[in-house]
PDB file of C-alpha atoms in Angstrom:
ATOM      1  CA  UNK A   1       0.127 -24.251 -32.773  1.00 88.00           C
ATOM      2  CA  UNK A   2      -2.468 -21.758 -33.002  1.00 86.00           C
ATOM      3  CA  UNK A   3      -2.794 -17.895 -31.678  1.00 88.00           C
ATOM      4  CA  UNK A   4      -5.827 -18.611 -28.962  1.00 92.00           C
ATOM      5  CA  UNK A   5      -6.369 -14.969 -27.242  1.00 94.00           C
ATOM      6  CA  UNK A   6      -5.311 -11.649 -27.250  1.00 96.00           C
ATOM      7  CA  UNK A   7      -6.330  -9.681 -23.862  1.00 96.00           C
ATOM      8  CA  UNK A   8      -6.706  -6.215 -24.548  1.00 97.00           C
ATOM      9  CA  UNK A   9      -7.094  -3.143 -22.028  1.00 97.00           C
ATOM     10  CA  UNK A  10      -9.904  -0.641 -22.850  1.00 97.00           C
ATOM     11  CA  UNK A  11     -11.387   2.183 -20.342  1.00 96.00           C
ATOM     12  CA  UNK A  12     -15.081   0.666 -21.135  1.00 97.00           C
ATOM     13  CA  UNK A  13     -15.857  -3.393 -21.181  1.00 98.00           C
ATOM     14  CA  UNK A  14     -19.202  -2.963 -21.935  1.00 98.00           C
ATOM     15  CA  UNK A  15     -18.654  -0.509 -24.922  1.00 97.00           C
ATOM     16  CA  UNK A  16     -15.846  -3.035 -26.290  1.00 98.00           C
ATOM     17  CA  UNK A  17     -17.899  -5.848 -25.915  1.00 98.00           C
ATOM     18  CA  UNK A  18     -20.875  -4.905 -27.179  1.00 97.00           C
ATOM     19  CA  UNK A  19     -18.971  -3.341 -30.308  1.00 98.00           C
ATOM     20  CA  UNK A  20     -17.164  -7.105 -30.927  1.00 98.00           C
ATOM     21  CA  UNK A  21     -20.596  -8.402 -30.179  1.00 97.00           C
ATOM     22  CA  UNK A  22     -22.401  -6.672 -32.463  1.00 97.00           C
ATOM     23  CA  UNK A  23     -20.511  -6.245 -35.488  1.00 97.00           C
ATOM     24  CA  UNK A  24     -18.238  -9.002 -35.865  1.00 96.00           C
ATOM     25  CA  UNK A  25     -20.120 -11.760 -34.073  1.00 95.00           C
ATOM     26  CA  UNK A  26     -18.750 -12.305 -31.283  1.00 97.00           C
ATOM     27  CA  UNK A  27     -20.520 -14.113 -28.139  1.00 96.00           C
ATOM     28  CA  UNK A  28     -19.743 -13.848 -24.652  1.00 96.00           C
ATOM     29  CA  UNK A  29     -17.589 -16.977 -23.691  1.00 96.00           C
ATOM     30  CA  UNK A  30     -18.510 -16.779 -19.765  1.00 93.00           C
ATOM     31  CA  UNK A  31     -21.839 -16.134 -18.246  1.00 93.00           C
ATOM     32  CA  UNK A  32     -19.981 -13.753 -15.263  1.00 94.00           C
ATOM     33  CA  UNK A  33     -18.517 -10.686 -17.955  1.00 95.00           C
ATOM     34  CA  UNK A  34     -18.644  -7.598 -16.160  1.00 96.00           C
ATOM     35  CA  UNK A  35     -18.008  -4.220 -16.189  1.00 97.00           C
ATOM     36  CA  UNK A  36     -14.227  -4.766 -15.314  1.00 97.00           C
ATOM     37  CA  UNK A  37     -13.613  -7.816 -17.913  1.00 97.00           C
ATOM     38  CA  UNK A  38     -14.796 -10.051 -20.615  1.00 98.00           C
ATOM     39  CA  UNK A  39     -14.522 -13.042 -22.219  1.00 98.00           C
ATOM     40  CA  UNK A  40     -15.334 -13.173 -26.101  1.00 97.00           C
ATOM     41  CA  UNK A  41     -15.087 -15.903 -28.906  1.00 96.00           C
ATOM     42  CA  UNK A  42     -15.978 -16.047 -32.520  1.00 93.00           C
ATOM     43  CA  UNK A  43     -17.163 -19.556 -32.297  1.00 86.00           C
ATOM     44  CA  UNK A  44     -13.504 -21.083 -34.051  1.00 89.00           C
ATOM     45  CA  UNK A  45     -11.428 -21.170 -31.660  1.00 88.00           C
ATOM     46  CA  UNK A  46     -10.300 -17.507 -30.973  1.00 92.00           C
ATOM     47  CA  UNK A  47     -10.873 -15.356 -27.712  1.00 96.00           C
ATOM     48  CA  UNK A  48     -10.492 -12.082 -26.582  1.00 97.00           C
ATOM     49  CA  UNK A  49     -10.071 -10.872 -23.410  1.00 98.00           C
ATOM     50  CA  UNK A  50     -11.086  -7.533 -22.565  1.00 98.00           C
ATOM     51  CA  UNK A  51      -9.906  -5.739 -19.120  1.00 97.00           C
ATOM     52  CA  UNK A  52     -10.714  -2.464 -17.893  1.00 97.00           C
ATOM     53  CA  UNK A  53      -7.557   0.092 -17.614  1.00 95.00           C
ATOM     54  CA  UNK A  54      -7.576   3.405 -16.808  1.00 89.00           C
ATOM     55  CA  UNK A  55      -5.564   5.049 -19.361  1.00 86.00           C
ATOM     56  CA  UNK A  56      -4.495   1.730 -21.398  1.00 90.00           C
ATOM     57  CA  UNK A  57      -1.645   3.083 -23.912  1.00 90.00           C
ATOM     58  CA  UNK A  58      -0.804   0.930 -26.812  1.00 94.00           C
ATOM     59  CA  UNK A  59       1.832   1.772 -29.417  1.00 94.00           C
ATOM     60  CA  UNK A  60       1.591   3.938 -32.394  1.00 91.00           C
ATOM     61  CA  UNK A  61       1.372   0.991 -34.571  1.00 92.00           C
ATOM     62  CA  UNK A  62      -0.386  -1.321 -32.582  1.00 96.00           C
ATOM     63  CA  UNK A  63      -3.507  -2.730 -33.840  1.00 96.00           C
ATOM     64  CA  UNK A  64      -5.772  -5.586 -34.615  1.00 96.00           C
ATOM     65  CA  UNK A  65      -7.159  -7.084 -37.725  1.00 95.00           C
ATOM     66  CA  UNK A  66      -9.721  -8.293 -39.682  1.00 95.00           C
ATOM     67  CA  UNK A  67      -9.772 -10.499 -42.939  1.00 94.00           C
ATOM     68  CA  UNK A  68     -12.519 -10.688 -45.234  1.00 95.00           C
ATOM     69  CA  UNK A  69     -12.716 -12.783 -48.456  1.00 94.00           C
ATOM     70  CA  UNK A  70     -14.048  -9.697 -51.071  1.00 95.00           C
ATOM     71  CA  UNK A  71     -13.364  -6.388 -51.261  1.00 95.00           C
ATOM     72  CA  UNK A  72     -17.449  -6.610 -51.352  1.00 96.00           C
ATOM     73  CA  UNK A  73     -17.504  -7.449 -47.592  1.00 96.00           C
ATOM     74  CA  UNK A  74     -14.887  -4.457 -46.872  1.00 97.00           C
ATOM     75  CA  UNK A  75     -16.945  -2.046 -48.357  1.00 97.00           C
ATOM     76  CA  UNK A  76     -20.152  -4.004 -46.211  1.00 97.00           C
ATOM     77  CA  UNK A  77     -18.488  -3.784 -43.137  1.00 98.00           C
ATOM     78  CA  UNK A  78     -17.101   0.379 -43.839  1.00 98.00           C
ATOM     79  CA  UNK A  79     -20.908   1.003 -44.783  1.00 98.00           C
ATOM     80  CA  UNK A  80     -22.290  -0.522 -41.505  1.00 97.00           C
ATOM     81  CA  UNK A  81     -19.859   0.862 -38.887  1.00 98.00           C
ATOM     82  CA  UNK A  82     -20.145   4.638 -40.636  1.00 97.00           C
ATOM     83  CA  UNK A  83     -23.559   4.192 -40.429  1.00 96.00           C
ATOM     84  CA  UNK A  84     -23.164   3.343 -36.529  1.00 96.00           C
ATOM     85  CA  UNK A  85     -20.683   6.708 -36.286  1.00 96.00           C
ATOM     86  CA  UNK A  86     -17.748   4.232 -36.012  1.00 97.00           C
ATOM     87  CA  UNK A  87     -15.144   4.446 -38.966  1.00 94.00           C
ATOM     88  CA  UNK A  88     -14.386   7.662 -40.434  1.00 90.00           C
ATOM     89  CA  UNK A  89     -11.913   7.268 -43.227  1.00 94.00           C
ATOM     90  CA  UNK A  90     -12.926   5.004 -45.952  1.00 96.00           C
ATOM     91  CA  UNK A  91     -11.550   1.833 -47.553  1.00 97.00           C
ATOM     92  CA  UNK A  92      -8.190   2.223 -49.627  1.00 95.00           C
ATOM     93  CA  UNK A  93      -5.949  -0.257 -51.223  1.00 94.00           C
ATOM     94  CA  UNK A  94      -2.630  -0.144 -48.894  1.00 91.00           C
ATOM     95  CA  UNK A  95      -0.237  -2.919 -48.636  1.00 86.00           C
ATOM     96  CA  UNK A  96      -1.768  -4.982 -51.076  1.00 89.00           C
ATOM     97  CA  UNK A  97      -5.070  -5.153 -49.909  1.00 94.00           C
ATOM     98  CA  UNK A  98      -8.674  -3.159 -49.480  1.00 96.00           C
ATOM     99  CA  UNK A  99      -8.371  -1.854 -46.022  1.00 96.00           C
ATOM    100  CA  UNK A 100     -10.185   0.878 -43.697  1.00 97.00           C
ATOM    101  CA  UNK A 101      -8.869   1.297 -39.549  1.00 97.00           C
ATOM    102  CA  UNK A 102     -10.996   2.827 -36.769  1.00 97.00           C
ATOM    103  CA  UNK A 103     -10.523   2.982 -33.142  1.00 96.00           C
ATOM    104  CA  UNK A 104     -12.648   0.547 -31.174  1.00 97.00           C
ATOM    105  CA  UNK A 105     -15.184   2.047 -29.164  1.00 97.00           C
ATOM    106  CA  UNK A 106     -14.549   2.193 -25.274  1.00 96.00           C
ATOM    107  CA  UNK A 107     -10.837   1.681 -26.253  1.00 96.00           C
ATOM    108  CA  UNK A 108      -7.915   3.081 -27.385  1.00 94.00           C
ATOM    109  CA  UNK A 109      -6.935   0.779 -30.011  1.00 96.00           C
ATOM    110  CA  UNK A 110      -6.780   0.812 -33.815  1.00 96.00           C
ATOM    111  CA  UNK A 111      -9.227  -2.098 -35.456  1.00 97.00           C
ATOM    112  CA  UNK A 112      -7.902  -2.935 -39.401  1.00 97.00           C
ATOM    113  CA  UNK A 113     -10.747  -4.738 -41.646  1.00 98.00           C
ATOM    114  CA  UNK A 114      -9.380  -5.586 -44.719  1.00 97.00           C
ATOM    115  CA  UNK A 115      -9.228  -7.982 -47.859  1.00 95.00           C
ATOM    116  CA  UNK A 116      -6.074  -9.002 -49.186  1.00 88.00           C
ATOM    117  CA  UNK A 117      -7.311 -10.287 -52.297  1.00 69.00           C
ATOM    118  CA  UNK A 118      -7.319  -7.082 -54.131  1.00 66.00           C
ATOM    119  CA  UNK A 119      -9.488  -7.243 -57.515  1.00 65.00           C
ATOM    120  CA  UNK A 120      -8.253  -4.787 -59.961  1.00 58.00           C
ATOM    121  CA  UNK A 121      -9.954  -3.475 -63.409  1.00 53.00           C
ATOM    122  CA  UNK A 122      -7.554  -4.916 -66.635  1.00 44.00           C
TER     123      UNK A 122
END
């Protein structure tokens, strides 16, 4: 059994999508998305869903995530969503792994991009 969706609130769809759209590839799954929901995949199987709420609250801890294979691509990714004004804080090892969080824009939840395949220097 796999996970197929998540369906997350944020107070702007079009912000939200457009952020999963253009940073981590996602495509619009219907041809009707709209201002109050959409439909995304990533082309392998996974979806998310994103309504509009008006004050969505999530828990302190909640958030998503994001593998990538080399600390490399962590440092990629930080370098082209601070360019965009999007993550602040930058990557750290944590938990094992090469890691940076940011909330997603139009919502109120916390994105994770990491790499758990932490290189270190002998």
């Amino acid at each position: 059994m796999k996970l197929d969706h998540i369906n997350l609130t944020v107070q702007d769809v079009p912000t939200a999508s457009t952020f999963f759209k253009t940073h981590f590839g996602y495509e619009d799954f219907f041809d009707d998305n709209n201002d109050n929901m959409a439909v995304l995949h990533d082309g392998s199987g996974m979806h998310i869903n994103l309504m509009k709420g008006k004050s969505p609250s999530y828990p302190k801890l909640f958030h998503i995530g994001f593998d990538l294979e080399t600390e490399a691509n962590v440092n990629a990714m930080y370098a082209q969503l601070s360019q965009a004004g999007i993550a602040d804080a930058p990557p750290q090892h944590a938990w094992g792994a090469w890691t940076f969080h940011f909330t997603c824009p139009g919502s109120s939840f916390v994105v994770e991009v990491a790499c758990e395949k932490v290189t270190t220097a002998d």
